[in-house]
Amino acid sequence: MTITRHQILAPPEGATGPVGPIISQAVTHGDVVYLCGVITPQAWRDPTNTTFGDVREQTKEVLQRIDELLADAGTDKSKILTAQVWLADMGDFYAHNEAWNAWVDPENPPVRACIEARLTHPQLLVEVMVTAAR
């Protein structure tokens, strides 16, 4: 089976100092789509920004980005199989879950794990990684 890598992120040419890893935002293998951990787009567009919004806002932005990445790979949220959610503070679980429940396909909810973790930027409150069928 063919492996296809979508939207590879790499350090900008001539970058100096610490840079993020070289990763694919999505990888497809057969009829399975694997997304990287998705954070609010504000964080990777401008990592010097110090205000990314509250957990509801970040969750909505992350889920919108997941919709875009899945569409680019030829699938959608109704085919998500698994989701892993990392919250910077488990005290934000219910606020995050409100945004999640408003977004998720209620007829096809995936299995999901949600844990507390220290994320890569102090203003990041949520990161979500999904695997979906096509």
Short mmCIF file of C-alpha atoms in Angstrom, two decimals, residues 39-108:
data_model
loop_
_atom_site.label_atom_id
_atom_site.label_comp_id
_atom_site.label_asym_id
_atom_site.label_seq_id
_atom_site.Cartn_x
_atom_site.Cartn_y
_atom_site.Cartn_z
CA ILE A 39 -3.07 22.76 18.09
CA THR A 40 -4.68 26.14 17.56
CA PRO A 41 -3.43 27.49 14.20
CA GLN A 42 -2.49 30.74 15.93
CA ALA A 43 0.32 28.92 17.73
CA TRP A 44 2.10 27.70 14.62
CA ARG A 45 1.38 30.81 12.55
CA ASP A 46 2.86 33.10 15.20
CA PRO A 47 4.58 31.28 18.07
CA THR A 48 5.51 34.63 19.64
CA ASN A 49 1.81 35.37 20.21
CA THR A 50 0.94 35.07 23.89
CA THR A 51 -2.87 35.05 23.69
CA PHE A 52 -4.48 32.05 22.03
CA GLY A 53 -7.90 32.32 23.67
CA ASP A 54 -9.62 30.15 26.25
CA VAL A 55 -10.00 26.38 26.00
CA ARG A 56 -13.39 26.62 24.22
CA GLU A 57 -11.97 28.93 21.56
CA GLN A 58 -8.83 26.83 21.11
CA THR A 59 -10.87 23.63 20.92
CA LYS A 60 -13.15 25.11 18.24
CA GLU A 61 -10.11 26.24 16.21
CA VAL A 62 -8.41 22.84 16.59
CA LEU A 63 -11.56 20.99 15.50
CA GLN A 64 -12.00 23.29 12.51
CA ARG A 65 -8.39 22.56 11.51
CA ILE A 66 -9.06 18.83 11.90
CA ASP A 67 -12.04 19.20 9.53
CA GLU A 68 -9.73 20.88 6.98
CA LEU A 69 -7.00 18.25 7.26
CA LEU A 70 -9.49 15.39 6.99
CA ALA A 71 -11.12 16.98 3.92
CA ASP A 72 -7.70 17.38 2.28
CA ALA A 73 -7.11 13.67 2.88
CA GLY A 74 -10.50 12.67 1.44
CA THR A 75 -12.53 12.01 4.56
CA ASP A 76 -14.49 13.76 7.32
CA LYS A 77 -15.26 13.69 11.04
CA SER A 78 -17.99 11.06 10.61
CA LYS A 79 -15.22 8.55 9.89
CA ILE A 80 -12.98 9.35 12.86
CA LEU A 81 -12.04 6.11 14.61
CA THR A 82 -9.98 7.35 17.56
CA ALA A 83 -9.15 10.67 19.19
CA GLN A 84 -6.54 11.54 21.78
CA VAL A 85 -6.97 14.84 23.61
CA TRP A 86 -4.35 16.51 25.75
CA LEU A 87 -5.48 19.32 28.05
CA ALA A 88 -3.02 21.60 29.84
CA ASP A 89 -5.42 21.62 32.80
CA MET A 90 -7.99 18.91 33.46
CA GLY A 91 -10.05 21.63 35.14
CA ASP A 92 -10.88 22.72 31.56
CA PHE A 93 -12.40 19.32 30.71
CA TYR A 94 -16.05 20.41 30.80
CA ALA A 95 -15.46 23.60 28.79
CA HIS A 96 -13.47 21.59 26.23
CA ASN A 97 -16.16 18.93 26.14
CA GLU A 98 -18.86 21.52 25.33
CA ALA A 99 -16.98 22.49 22.17
CA TRP A 100 -16.24 18.83 21.38
CA ASN A 101 -19.89 17.76 21.78
CA ALA A 102 -21.08 20.62 19.55
CA TRP A 103 -18.66 19.46 16.83
CA VAL A 104 -18.50 15.66 16.94
CA ASP A 105 -20.81 13.63 14.68
CA PRO A 106 -23.34 12.30 17.24
CA GLU A 107 -24.21 9.36 14.99
CA ASN A 108 -20.54 8.33 14.66
#
